[in-house]
Short mmCIF file of C-alpha atoms in Angstrom, two decimals:
data_model
loop_
_atom_site.label_atom_id
_atom_site.label_comp_id
_atom_site.label_asym_id
_atom_site.label_seq_id
_atom_site.Cartn_x
_atom_site.Cartn_y
_atom_site.Cartn_z
CA MET A 1077 -37.46 -4.72 -22.28
CA SER A 1078 -38.36 -1.09 -22.03
CA SER A 1079 -36.34 1.01 -24.24
CA THR A 1080 -37.51 4.26 -22.75
CA GLN A 1081 -34.47 6.48 -21.43
CA PRO A 1082 -35.30 7.84 -17.97
CA SER A 1083 -35.38 11.56 -17.29
CA GLU A 1084 -31.93 12.91 -15.89
CA LYS A 1085 -33.15 16.53 -14.87
CA LEU A 1086 -30.89 18.56 -12.79
CA ASN A 1087 -32.08 20.78 -9.85
CA LEU A 1088 -31.73 24.54 -9.95
CA THR A 1089 -28.83 24.74 -7.44
CA THR A 1090 -27.11 21.96 -9.08
CA LYS A 1091 -27.08 23.93 -12.58
CA LEU A 1092 -26.04 27.12 -10.39
CA ALA A 1093 -23.38 25.64 -8.55
CA PHE A 1094 -22.00 23.94 -11.53
CA GLY A 1095 -22.31 27.14 -13.89
CA ALA A 1096 -20.11 28.76 -11.13
CA GLY A 1097 -17.35 26.48 -11.80
CA ASP A 1098 -16.75 28.01 -14.59
CA ILE A 1099 -16.23 31.62 -13.62
CA GLY A 1100 -12.67 31.50 -12.34
CA PRO A 1101 -11.25 29.80 -15.35
CA ALA A 1102 -13.49 32.02 -17.74
CA LEU A 1103 -12.49 35.52 -15.72
CA THR A 1104 -8.69 34.68 -15.71
CA ALA A 1105 -8.94 33.57 -19.40
CA ASN A 1106 -10.73 36.43 -20.32
CA ILE A 1107 -8.34 39.07 -18.68
CA LEU A 1108 -5.34 37.45 -19.95
CA VAL A 1109 -6.60 37.42 -23.51
CA PHE A 1110 -7.34 41.05 -23.41
CA PHE A 1111 -4.74 42.22 -21.10
CA LEU A 1112 -1.74 40.14 -20.85
CA MET A 1113 -0.02 41.18 -24.31
CA PRO A 1114 -0.63 44.85 -23.48
CA PHE A 1115 0.33 44.41 -20.12
CA PHE A 1116 3.88 42.72 -21.51
CA THR A 1117 4.11 45.35 -24.16
CA ASN A 1118 2.72 48.33 -22.61
CA VAL A 1119 3.71 47.95 -18.84
CA ALA A 1120 6.32 45.45 -18.58
CA GLY A 1121 8.50 46.97 -21.40
CA LEU A 1122 8.69 43.52 -23.35
CA SER A 1123 8.81 43.83 -27.20
CA PRO A 1124 5.72 42.32 -28.98
CA ALA A 1125 7.92 39.38 -30.55
CA ILE A 1126 9.12 38.12 -26.68
CA ALA A 1127 5.63 38.94 -25.45
CA GLY A 1128 4.15 36.85 -28.28
CA SER A 1129 6.90 34.16 -27.57
CA ILE A 1130 6.12 33.95 -23.60
CA LEU A 1131 2.38 33.27 -24.64
CA PHE A 1132 3.39 30.79 -27.27
CA ILE A 1133 5.60 28.72 -25.16
CA GLY A 1134 3.05 29.10 -22.25
CA LYS A 1135 0.21 27.90 -24.33
CA ILE A 1136 2.30 25.01 -25.80
CA SER A 1137 3.09 23.87 -22.38
CA ASP A 1138 -0.40 24.03 -21.40
CA ALA A 1139 -1.46 21.95 -24.44
CA ILE A 1140 1.02 19.30 -23.55
CA ASN A 1141 -0.33 18.91 -20.08
CA ASP A 1142 -4.07 18.77 -20.92
CA PRO A 1143 -4.26 15.21 -22.04
CA ILE A 1144 -1.91 13.93 -19.01
CA ILE A 1145 -4.07 15.57 -16.52
CA GLY A 1146 -6.98 14.00 -18.15
CA VAL A 1147 -5.67 10.42 -18.26
CA PHE A 1148 -4.79 10.95 -14.33
CA SER A 1149 -8.24 12.19 -13.92
CA ASP A 1150 -10.10 9.54 -15.42
CA ARG A 1151 -7.67 6.99 -13.44
CA THR A 1152 -8.29 8.91 -10.37
CA GLN A 1153 -10.22 6.78 -7.52
CA THR A 1154 -11.33 8.51 -4.54
CA LYS A 1155 -14.72 8.20 -2.27
CA TRP A 1156 -15.54 11.58 -3.65
CA GLY A 1157 -14.98 10.80 -7.20
CA ARG A 1158 -12.50 11.17 -10.13
CA ARG A 1159 -12.85 14.83 -10.59
CA ILE A 1160 -13.83 16.94 -7.24
CA PRO A 1161 -10.66 16.28 -5.73
CA TRP A 1162 -8.74 17.77 -8.74
CA MET A 1163 -10.89 21.18 -8.22
CA ILE A 1164 -10.22 21.48 -4.64
CA ILE A 1165 -6.53 20.70 -4.42
CA ALA A 1166 -5.68 22.97 -7.34
CA ALA A 1167 -7.85 26.02 -6.68
CA ILE A 1168 -5.37 27.80 -4.48
CA PRO A 1169 -2.34 27.32 -6.43
CA PHE A 1170 -4.50 28.45 -9.25
CA GLY A 1171 -5.13 31.85 -7.69
CA ILE A 1172 -1.59 32.64 -6.72
CA THR A 1173 -0.03 31.89 -9.92
CA PHE A 1174 -2.39 33.86 -11.86
CA PHE A 1175 -1.86 37.06 -9.49
CA LEU A 1176 1.97 36.65 -10.11
CA GLN A 1177 1.66 37.17 -13.92
CA TRP A 1178 0.93 40.90 -13.00
CA VAL A 1179 3.94 41.67 -10.99
CA VAL A 1180 6.56 43.53 -12.63
CA PRO A 1181 9.71 42.56 -10.41
CA SER A 1182 13.09 44.65 -11.17
CA PHE A 1183 15.75 41.95 -10.99
CA THR A 1184 18.88 44.62 -12.00
CA ASP A 1185 19.33 48.04 -13.16
CA ASN A 1186 20.52 47.33 -16.68
CA SER A 1187 17.49 47.36 -18.80
CA SER A 1188 18.49 44.75 -21.35
CA LEU A 1189 19.46 42.12 -18.77
CA ASN A 1190 16.33 42.89 -16.65
CA ASN A 1191 14.13 42.29 -19.78
CA LYS A 1192 15.76 38.80 -20.20
CA PHE A 1193 14.92 38.30 -16.62
CA LEU A 1194 11.29 39.11 -16.84
CA PHE A 1195 11.13 37.08 -19.79
CA ILE A 1196 12.42 34.02 -17.81
CA TYR A 1197 9.77 35.05 -14.71
CA TYR A 1198 6.85 35.45 -16.93
CA LEU A 1199 7.39 32.15 -18.85
CA ILE A 1200 7.96 30.00 -15.41
CA VAL A 1201 5.08 31.70 -13.87
CA GLY A 1202 2.79 31.18 -16.70
CA ILE A 1203 3.98 27.79 -17.28
CA VAL A 1204 3.01 27.00 -13.62
CA PHE A 1205 -0.39 28.86 -13.83
CA ASN A 1206 -1.45 27.00 -16.86
CA LEU A 1207 -0.72 23.69 -15.03
CA PHE A 1208 -2.94 24.31 -12.49
CA TYR A 1209 -5.55 26.04 -14.85
CA THR A 1210 -5.94 22.60 -16.41
CA ALA A 1211 -5.96 20.72 -13.22
CA VAL A 1212 -8.85 22.77 -12.21
CA ASN A 1213 -10.78 22.99 -15.48
CA LEU A 1214 -10.62 20.06 -17.38
CA PRO A 1215 -11.86 17.72 -14.58
CA TYR A 1216 -14.51 20.31 -14.15
CA GLN A 1217 -15.24 20.25 -18.03
CA ALA A 1218 -15.50 16.32 -17.80
CA LEU A 1219 -18.22 16.51 -15.23
CA THR A 1220 -20.99 17.16 -17.61
CA PRO A 1221 -21.55 14.08 -19.24
CA GLU A 1222 -21.52 12.27 -15.71
CA LEU A 1223 -24.33 14.78 -14.41
CA THR A 1224 -26.82 14.01 -16.99
CA THR A 1225 -27.48 11.71 -20.10
CA ASP A 1226 -30.50 14.02 -21.26
CA TYR A 1227 -30.02 15.57 -24.89
CA ASN A 1228 -31.56 18.75 -23.93
CA GLU A 1229 -30.50 18.78 -20.38
CA ARG A 1230 -27.10 18.71 -21.10
CA THR A 1231 -27.42 21.75 -23.58
CA SER A 1232 -29.07 23.58 -20.57
CA LEU A 1233 -26.44 22.68 -18.31
CA ASN A 1234 -23.99 24.28 -20.64
CA SER A 1235 -26.14 27.47 -21.11
CA PHE A 1236 -25.83 27.67 -17.18
CA ARG A 1237 -22.25 27.40 -17.47
CA PHE A 1238 -21.62 29.97 -20.11
CA SER A 1239 -23.98 32.25 -18.55
CA PHE A 1240 -21.83 32.07 -15.76
CA SER A 1241 -18.73 31.92 -18.25
CA ILE A 1242 -19.78 35.27 -19.97
CA GLY A 1243 -21.13 37.08 -17.20
CA ALA A 1244 -17.94 36.58 -15.42
CA SER A 1245 -16.02 37.78 -18.25
CA ILE A 1246 -18.63 40.78 -18.46
CA ILE A 1247 -17.84 41.68 -14.89
CA SER A 1248 -14.30 41.31 -15.34
CA LEU A 1249 -14.13 43.89 -18.08
CA ILE A 1250 -16.73 46.19 -15.89
CA LEU A 1251 -14.11 45.99 -13.06
CA ALA A 1252 -11.26 46.69 -15.40
CA GLY A 1253 -12.97 49.70 -16.90
CA ILE A 1254 -13.53 51.13 -13.66
CA ILE A 1255 -9.92 50.33 -12.12
CA PHE A 1256 -8.60 52.05 -15.30
CA GLN A 1257 -10.83 55.53 -14.23
CA VAL A 1258 -9.87 55.03 -10.77
CA TYR A 1259 -6.12 54.40 -11.11
CA GLN A 1260 -5.42 56.59 -13.62
CA GLY A 1261 -1.63 57.64 -12.59
CA ASN A 1262 0.27 54.45 -12.93
CA ASN A 1263 -0.14 51.79 -15.33
CA GLN A 1264 1.54 49.00 -13.37
CA GLU A 1265 -0.39 49.80 -10.19
CA LYS A 1266 -3.91 49.61 -12.01
CA TYR A 1267 -2.68 46.15 -13.52
CA LEU A 1268 -1.71 45.13 -10.21
CA VAL A 1269 -5.03 45.88 -8.74
CA LEU A 1270 -6.88 44.29 -11.60
CA GLY A 1271 -4.71 41.09 -10.95
CA VAL A 1272 -5.49 41.07 -7.07
CA ILE A 1273 -9.44 41.57 -7.51
CA SER A 1274 -9.57 39.18 -10.31
CA THR A 1275 -7.81 36.37 -8.08
CA ILE A 1276 -10.31 36.75 -5.32
CA PHE A 1277 -13.29 36.59 -7.61
CA SER A 1278 -11.65 33.96 -9.55
CA THR A 1279 -10.63 31.70 -7.03
CA LEU A 1280 -13.63 31.84 -4.54
CA PRO A 1281 -16.20 29.96 -7.27
CA LEU A 1282 -13.94 27.32 -7.58
CA PHE A 1283 -15.06 25.86 -4.16
CA TRP A 1284 -18.45 26.42 -4.74
CA CYS A 1285 -18.88 24.00 -7.23
CA PRO A 1286 -17.41 20.93 -5.82
CA LEU A 1287 -19.02 21.61 -2.32
CA ILE A 1288 -22.33 21.40 -4.01
CA VAL A 1289 -22.09 19.27 -7.01
CA LYS A 1290 -21.54 15.52 -6.47
CA GLU A 1291 -20.34 12.92 -8.99
CA ARG A 1292 -22.69 10.04 -10.00
CA GLY A 1293 -22.17 7.24 -7.54
CA TYR A 1294 -19.78 8.69 -5.34
CA GLN A 1295 -19.88 10.52 -1.97
CA PRO A 1296 -20.44 14.27 -1.58
CA LEU A 1297 -17.59 16.15 -0.45
CA LEU A 1298 -19.71 17.53 2.39
CA ASN A 1299 -22.77 16.00 3.97
CA TYR A 1300 -26.06 18.20 4.71
CA LYS A 1301 -25.05 18.80 8.34
CA GLN A 1302 -21.33 19.64 7.29
CA ARG A 1303 -22.78 21.95 4.35
CA LYS A 1304 -24.79 23.75 7.08
CA LYS A 1305 -21.69 24.40 9.26
CA THR A 1306 -19.81 25.45 6.19
CA ALA A 1307 -22.54 27.95 5.37
CA TYR A 1308 -22.72 29.37 8.91
CA ILE A 1309 -18.69 29.88 8.90
CA LEU A 1310 -19.07 31.64 5.34
CA ILE A 1311 -22.02 33.98 6.61
CA SER A 1312 -19.84 34.86 9.60
CA ILE A 1313 -16.75 35.82 7.10
CA ALA A 1314 -19.13 37.72 4.93
CA THR A 1315 -20.63 39.68 8.06
CA ILE A 1316 -17.23 40.56 9.06
CA LEU A 1317 -16.16 41.94 5.49
CA ALA A 1318 -19.41 43.61 5.03
CA ILE A 1319 -19.00 45.52 8.46
CA PHE A 1320 -15.33 46.40 7.35
CA GLY A 1321 -16.60 47.41 4.03
CA LEU A 1322 -19.09 49.62 5.26
CA ALA A 1323 -16.84 51.28 7.93
CA ASN A 1324 -14.27 52.22 5.01
CA LEU A 1325 -16.84 53.45 2.61
CA VAL A 1326 -18.33 55.86 5.35
CA ASN A 1327 -14.78 57.08 6.01
CA SER A 1328 -13.41 56.95 2.53
CA THR A 1329 -12.04 60.11 1.47
CA SER A 1330 -10.66 59.41 -2.35
CA GLY A 1331 -12.29 57.63 -5.47
CA GLU A 1332 -9.57 54.64 -4.54
CA ASP A 1333 -10.64 54.29 -0.94
CA SER A 1334 -14.23 54.29 -2.08
CA PHE A 1335 -13.44 51.60 -4.66
CA SER A 1336 -11.55 49.15 -1.98
CA ALA A 1337 -14.38 49.61 0.06
CA SER A 1338 -17.03 48.57 -2.48
CA MET A 1339 -14.94 45.51 -3.13
CA TYR A 1340 -14.98 44.47 0.22
CA LEU A 1341 -18.82 44.53 0.18
CA LEU A 1342 -18.95 42.95 -3.20
CA ILE A 1343 -16.48 39.90 -2.13
CA ALA A 1344 -18.97 39.54 1.22
CA ALA A 1345 -22.13 39.42 -0.70
CA PHE A 1346 -20.35 36.79 -3.04
CA ILE A 1347 -19.55 34.77 -0.05
CA ALA A 1348 -23.41 35.14 0.98
CA ILE A 1349 -24.82 33.85 -2.14
CA ILE A 1350 -22.31 30.45 -1.91
CA ALA A 1351 -23.06 30.31 1.73
CA SER A 1352 -27.04 30.49 0.91
CA SER A 1353 -26.88 27.86 -1.85
CA LEU A 1354 -25.00 25.60 0.59
CA ILE A 1355 -28.08 25.53 2.88
CA VAL A 1356 -30.75 24.90 0.20
CA ALA A 1357 -28.81 22.53 -2.24
CA LYS A 1358 -30.54 19.39 -3.09
CA THR A 1359 -28.62 16.23 -4.88
CA GLU A 1360 -30.54 14.45 -7.68
CA SER A 1361 -31.92 10.87 -7.19
CA HIS A 1362 -30.25 9.47 -10.44
CA LEU A 1363 -27.00 10.71 -8.98
CA LEU A 1364 -27.32 8.91 -5.86
CA GLN A 1365 -27.13 5.37 -8.06
CA GLU A 1366 -24.36 3.28 -8.83
CA SER A 1367 -21.94 5.06 -11.41
CA PRO A 1368 -21.63 2.97 -14.83
CA PHE A 1369 -18.31 5.10 -15.02
CA ASN A 1370 -16.39 4.20 -11.72
CA SER A 1371 -15.46 0.54 -12.20
CA GLU A 1372 -12.26 -0.60 -10.83
CA ASN A 1373 -11.90 -2.87 -13.62
CA ASN A 1374 -12.50 -0.46 -16.12
CA SER A 1375 -9.88 -1.58 -18.99
CA GLU A 1376 -9.04 1.82 -19.94
CA HIS A 1377 -6.66 1.58 -16.81
CA ASN A 1378 -4.77 -1.07 -18.53
CA LEU A 1379 -4.47 0.78 -22.21
CA THR A 1380 -1.15 3.03 -22.63
CA PHE A 1381 -1.48 6.73 -23.42
CA PHE A 1382 -0.93 6.39 -26.96
CA GLN A 1383 -3.42 3.42 -27.65
CA GLN A 1384 -5.80 5.72 -25.87
CA LEU A 1385 -5.02 8.27 -28.41
CA LYS A 1386 -5.80 5.83 -31.28
CA ILE A 1387 -8.97 4.94 -30.03
CA ILE A 1388 -9.88 8.96 -29.80
CA PHE A 1389 -8.63 9.41 -33.52
CA GLU A 1390 -11.00 6.89 -34.89
CA ASN A 1391 -13.79 8.57 -33.30
CA LYS A 1392 -14.36 10.50 -36.38
CA PRO A 1393 -17.64 12.95 -34.91
CA PHE A 1394 -14.70 13.97 -32.15
CA LEU A 1395 -12.51 15.16 -34.77
CA TYR A 1396 -14.89 17.35 -36.21
CA VAL A 1397 -15.96 18.83 -32.81
CA VAL A 1398 -12.05 19.67 -32.17
CA GLY A 1399 -11.85 21.39 -35.64
CA ILE A 1400 -15.16 23.19 -34.60
CA TYR A 1401 -13.96 24.29 -31.34
CA LEU A 1402 -10.41 25.40 -32.61
CA CYS A 1403 -11.73 27.44 -35.43
CA SER A 1404 -14.31 29.02 -32.99
CA TRP A 1405 -12.10 29.59 -30.24
CA LEU A 1406 -9.02 30.74 -32.72
CA ALA A 1407 -11.34 33.37 -33.87
CA VAL A 1408 -12.35 34.66 -30.36
CA GLN A 1409 -8.66 34.86 -29.22
CA LEU A 1410 -7.09 36.52 -32.32
CA THR A 1411 -9.80 39.35 -32.38
CA ALA A 1412 -9.56 39.54 -28.31
CA SER A 1413 -5.67 39.62 -28.22
CA ILE A 1414 -5.66 42.45 -30.57
CA LEU A 1415 -8.87 44.50 -29.74
CA LEU A 1416 -7.18 46.86 -27.80
CA TYR A 1417 -4.58 47.64 -30.36
CA PHE A 1418 -7.49 48.30 -32.45
CA VAL A 1419 -9.53 50.49 -30.52
CA VAL A 1420 -6.62 52.84 -29.22
CA ASN A 1421 -4.40 52.82 -32.13
CA TRP A 1422 -6.69 52.42 -35.06
CA MET A 1423 -10.07 54.11 -33.82
CA GLY A 1424 -8.12 56.42 -31.83
CA LEU A 1425 -10.19 56.04 -28.60
CA PRO A 1426 -8.84 56.16 -24.89
CA ASP A 1427 -7.81 52.60 -23.47
CA ALA A 1428 -10.72 53.18 -20.89
CA GLU A 1429 -13.13 52.91 -23.95
CA PHE A 1430 -12.11 49.47 -24.63
CA PRO A 1431 -13.61 47.56 -21.66
CA ARG A 1432 -17.01 49.16 -22.95
CA VAL A 1433 -16.29 47.71 -26.64
CA ALA A 1434 -15.58 44.41 -25.22
CA ILE A 1435 -18.55 44.43 -22.74
CA ALA A 1436 -20.69 45.13 -25.90
CA VAL A 1437 -19.66 41.95 -27.41
CA GLN A 1438 -19.81 39.57 -24.30
CA GLY A 1439 -22.96 41.25 -22.82
CA THR A 1440 -24.66 40.48 -26.43
CA ALA A 1441 -23.09 36.94 -26.27
CA LEU A 1442 -24.74 36.36 -22.78
CA ILE A 1443 -28.10 37.57 -24.06
CA MET A 1444 -28.04 35.47 -27.12
CA LEU A 1445 -26.77 32.11 -25.06
CA PHE A 1446 -30.25 31.72 -23.97
CA VAL A 1447 -31.81 32.62 -27.44
CA TRP A 1448 -29.42 29.71 -29.05
CA GLN A 1449 -30.23 27.56 -26.44
CA LYS A 1450 -33.87 27.61 -26.99
CA ILE A 1451 -33.53 27.28 -30.91
CA SER A 1452 -31.36 24.12 -30.09
CA ASN A 1453 -34.17 22.42 -28.59
CA PHE A 1454 -35.80 22.67 -32.04
CA LEU A 1455 -32.66 22.63 -34.78
CA ASP A 1456 -29.61 20.32 -34.90
CA LYS A 1457 -26.63 21.77 -32.92
CA LYS A 1458 -24.76 21.97 -36.09
CA ILE A 1459 -27.40 24.08 -37.77
CA VAL A 1460 -27.38 26.46 -34.32
CA TYR A 1461 -23.57 26.70 -35.35
CA PHE A 1462 -24.17 27.61 -38.75
CA LEU A 1463 -26.62 30.46 -38.21
CA GLY A 1464 -24.44 32.28 -35.27
CA SER A 1465 -21.05 31.80 -37.32
CA THR A 1466 -22.46 33.41 -40.42
CA ILE A 1467 -23.61 36.49 -38.56
CA TRP A 1468 -20.22 36.72 -36.87
CA ILE A 1469 -18.58 36.52 -39.97
CA ILE A 1470 -20.56 39.43 -41.33
CA ALA A 1471 -19.70 41.03 -38.43
CA GLN A 1472 -16.02 40.65 -38.63
CA ILE A 1473 -16.09 41.83 -42.36
CA GLY A 1474 -17.71 45.05 -40.89
CA LEU A 1475 -14.71 45.26 -38.41
CA PHE A 1476 -12.24 45.59 -41.08
CA LEU A 1477 -14.25 48.25 -43.04
CA VAL A 1478 -14.96 50.61 -40.12
CA GLN A 1479 -12.98 53.85 -40.03
CA PRO A 1480 -11.72 56.00 -37.07
CA GLY A 1481 -14.60 58.26 -35.82
CA GLN A 1482 -17.43 55.70 -36.66
CA THR A 1483 -17.61 54.75 -32.72
CA PHE A 1484 -21.22 54.07 -33.36
CA LEU A 1485 -20.66 51.63 -36.04
CA LEU A 1486 -17.89 50.21 -33.80
CA TYR A 1487 -20.35 49.09 -31.38
CA ALA A 1488 -23.18 47.96 -33.42
CA LEU A 1489 -20.63 45.38 -35.07
CA ALA A 1490 -19.70 44.80 -31.55
CA ILE A 1491 -23.37 43.60 -30.58
CA LEU A 1492 -23.37 41.70 -34.03
CA ALA A 1493 -20.33 39.86 -33.12
CA GLY A 1494 -21.74 38.87 -29.91
CA CYS A 1495 -24.78 37.14 -31.32
CA GLY A 1496 -22.39 35.00 -32.88
CA VAL A 1497 -19.42 34.70 -30.24
CA SER A 1498 -22.37 32.88 -28.10
CA VAL A 1499 -22.16 30.11 -30.16
CA ALA A 1500 -18.43 29.44 -29.79
CA TYR A 1501 -19.22 29.09 -26.20
CA LEU A 1502 -22.62 27.04 -25.97
CA ILE A 1503 -22.50 24.34 -28.99
CA PRO A 1504 -19.01 22.65 -29.32
CA TRP A 1505 -19.17 21.77 -25.65
CA SER A 1506 -22.73 20.62 -26.20
CA MET A 1507 -21.27 18.59 -28.89
CA ILE A 1508 -18.51 16.74 -26.88
CA PRO A 1509 -20.85 14.88 -24.37
CA ASP A 1510 -22.54 13.41 -27.24
CA VAL A 1511 -19.46 11.96 -28.93
CA ILE A 1512 -18.20 10.48 -25.71
CA ASP A 1513 -21.64 8.10 -25.35
CA LEU A 1514 -20.79 7.11 -29.03
CA ASP A 1515 -17.27 6.18 -27.87
CA GLU A 1516 -18.80 3.96 -25.04
CA LEU A 1517 -21.11 2.59 -27.43
CA ASN A 1518 -18.31 1.52 -29.65
CA THR A 1519 -15.88 0.61 -26.79
CA GLY A 1520 -17.73 0.21 -23.50
CA GLU A 1521 -15.47 2.46 -21.68
CA ARG A 1522 -15.93 5.90 -20.45
CA ARG A 1523 -13.08 8.30 -21.41
CA GLU A 1524 -14.15 11.87 -20.65
CA GLY A 1525 -10.76 13.27 -19.46
CA ILE A 1526 -8.86 11.88 -22.60
CA PHE A 1527 -11.51 13.52 -24.70
CA TYR A 1528 -12.14 16.77 -23.13
CA GLY A 1529 -8.14 17.04 -22.55
CA PHE A 1530 -7.30 16.21 -26.21
CA MET A 1531 -9.79 18.65 -27.35
CA VAL A 1532 -8.26 21.28 -25.56
CA LEU A 1533 -4.73 20.17 -26.35
CA LEU A 1534 -5.27 20.48 -30.17
CA GLN A 1535 -7.14 23.91 -29.33
CA LYS A 1536 -4.35 25.34 -27.32
CA PHE A 1537 -1.73 24.09 -29.85
CA GLY A 1538 -3.78 26.36 -32.59
CA LEU A 1539 -4.23 29.63 -29.96
CA ALA A 1540 -0.54 29.21 -29.48
CA PHE A 1541 0.44 29.65 -33.08
CA GLY A 1542 -2.23 32.64 -33.31
CA LEU A 1543 -0.74 34.51 -30.36
CA PHE A 1544 2.70 33.92 -31.64
CA LEU A 1545 1.39 35.31 -35.10
CA VAL A 1546 0.26 38.19 -33.18
CA GLY A 1547 3.20 39.17 -31.86
CA ILE A 1548 5.30 38.64 -34.73
CA ALA A 1549 3.28 40.67 -37.05
CA LEU A 1550 3.22 43.63 -34.43
CA GLU A 1551 7.12 43.25 -34.36
CA ALA A 1552 7.62 42.81 -38.13
CA SER A 1553 5.28 45.73 -38.85
CA GLY A 1554 7.21 48.56 -36.95
CA PHE A 1555 4.67 48.69 -33.85
CA ILE A 1556 5.93 51.29 -31.50
CA LYS A 1557 5.98 50.45 -27.86
CA PRO A 1558 4.31 53.05 -25.36
CA ILE A 1559 6.63 54.65 -22.77
CA GLU A 1560 5.10 55.22 -19.43
CA GLY A 1561 4.27 58.65 -18.76
CA GLU A 1562 4.37 59.80 -22.18
CA ALA A 1563 1.63 60.59 -24.91
CA ILE A 1564 0.69 57.25 -27.01
CA PRO A 1565 2.93 57.09 -30.35
CA ILE A 1566 1.50 57.54 -33.75
CA GLN A 1567 1.89 53.85 -35.22
CA PRO A 1568 3.34 53.63 -38.73
CA GLU A 1569 0.75 52.50 -41.35
CA SER A 1570 2.29 49.01 -41.68
CA ALA A 1571 1.48 48.57 -37.85
CA LEU A 1572 -2.25 49.53 -38.16
CA TRP A 1573 -2.58 47.21 -41.42
CA ALA A 1574 -1.37 44.44 -39.26
CA ILE A 1575 -3.86 45.38 -36.62
CA ARG A 1576 -6.82 45.47 -38.88
CA LEU A 1577 -5.66 42.07 -40.59
CA VAL A 1578 -5.58 40.45 -37.59
CA VAL A 1579 -8.75 41.77 -35.55
CA ALA A 1580 -11.10 41.05 -38.82
CA PRO A 1581 -10.04 39.15 -41.79
CA LEU A 1582 -8.29 36.26 -40.44
CA PRO A 1583 -10.73 35.45 -37.51
CA ALA A 1584 -13.65 35.48 -40.68
CA ILE A 1585 -11.30 32.66 -42.67
CA VAL A 1586 -11.40 30.42 -39.55
CA LEU A 1587 -14.99 30.74 -39.02
CA PHE A 1588 -15.64 29.69 -42.51
CA LEU A 1589 -13.43 26.64 -42.10
CA GLY A 1590 -15.57 25.93 -38.85
CA ILE A 1591 -18.84 26.14 -40.86
CA ILE A 1592 -17.48 23.41 -43.13
CA LEU A 1593 -16.85 21.07 -40.69
CA ALA A 1594 -19.86 21.74 -38.87
CA TYR A 1595 -21.54 20.67 -42.32
CA PHE A 1596 -20.10 17.18 -41.91
CA TYR A 1597 -20.61 16.57 -38.38
CA PRO A 1598 -22.80 13.32 -38.28
CA ILE A 1599 -24.33 13.22 -34.70
CA THR A 1600 -27.73 14.69 -35.30
CA ARG A 1601 -30.61 14.68 -32.61
CA GLU A 1602 -32.42 11.36 -34.43
CA TYR A 1603 -28.72 9.87 -34.63
CA TYR A 1604 -27.99 10.63 -30.71
CA ALA A 1605 -31.31 9.25 -29.56
CA GLU A 1606 -30.27 5.91 -31.51
CA ILE A 1607 -27.01 6.13 -29.41
CA ARG A 1608 -28.92 6.54 -26.13
CA LEU A 1609 -31.35 3.76 -26.86
CA LYS A 1610 -28.60 1.34 -27.76
CA LEU A 1611 -26.36 2.45 -24.39
CA THR A 1612 -29.80 1.73 -22.28
CA GLU A 1613 -30.40 -1.81 -24.28
CA LYS A 1614 -26.63 -2.87 -23.50
CA LYS A 1615 -27.09 -1.96 -19.86
CA LEU A 1616 -29.98 -3.71 -19.23
CA ILE A 1617 -28.67 -6.81 -21.09
CA LYS A 1618 -25.56 -6.52 -18.84
CA ASN A 1619 -28.00 -6.12 -15.46
CA ASP A 1620 -30.23 -9.16 -16.69
#
């Protein structure tokens, strides 16, 4: 009996298409975390406490639907697989509901009553958007362990995913910076334009991934001839958009016209890239084999939701990963949600400077993603997390100490933080497939959707609490809301202290907790090799 686990390398086209699947969720999440709170307070005119409450309730509802959709995703049986159909069906509603969050409807001339209606409007739209966000993103995440069982290849696959993720985040910030420069007169207009463009560039890639990536043992969504026909249609659309964009660029008479024309050209180029990848894409041989995960007799289908949760909680490595992920992303979200206030109100910089600071963080994170991925080929994942988080904590301490006028130091600390932020993207999501394999070894079942869903559920409960605290802290500290058309108000000392505490010390504390949890995470490279060996032996015995 051979104990050698066959290599399951992935083609570049598969990695690119899979990585592109995270553009939409990453771009929208980045825009929302950086801009939605300021949009609520500075444009829609809501108080920080109300804005924080909207985000809190939205995240709680989002957290609840994660494991539910995870269960349904695991139980879905179609000829295309368990995950791909969810992504295709939810893509368009995902884009529409994201856009609606940037609209400021006027319900009545009564300001107090109108704010109540706005609260209800943003709450409903936010809840529905989060539902479709989960319907797209959770099945996508659950694809990772099904595409390859190779330890290093999974890390490589996640490197591609988060390269697109961070890249999309950077591009969203660049676009925001340009929009804020071009549309200077009206805050509502510039946020609406940001919403439209972000909707387009977040929705298109949601089709790129499922049109190329194939689930193991299932039929592809499109066969080769269908992919070629689809590619030619997309090329035709891209050509029309390019011609229209060039014509508008030549005849443009203002910065706004030039920007609109440039967006047409950018959309055309993006569609052309998708079309090209459809033509050259190839399917890996191991994905053509019968899937060990899609059995109709899977006993998981006979388990109740609470029985499945009991099994999950008995998987101690999973609980460590959840804690590591929660700490990492709570640190990211706390800093990101308050960063604009920090840059404008504490550092005294214009709001157009904020995207540049955020880009310094995200750009460094994108570069360091490849560095950490290479390091993880030699060191255990938890060691890589420990190194990155330590650098990150140092940056957070420096951020608390930086003073107005020290702009160069602000950017230096942003770059240093980016070195650590990249491990928050890479490591927890590289650990989860290993935990799922351990669960399969112990139970004989595959429950990717349950694990991914419950991981995100706990993470979103934590984030909901964090965002709620941000809103309450600003409200309690006496934060003064800006008024459209007037100068930025000078904030009281109490509000400035609240902003500084949320942007630096609080994230540093939760990162330290994440390091402690990573220390106790038990699945090392050697332990995982034993897991794969035992799984291979069990399957060989079963097939004999």
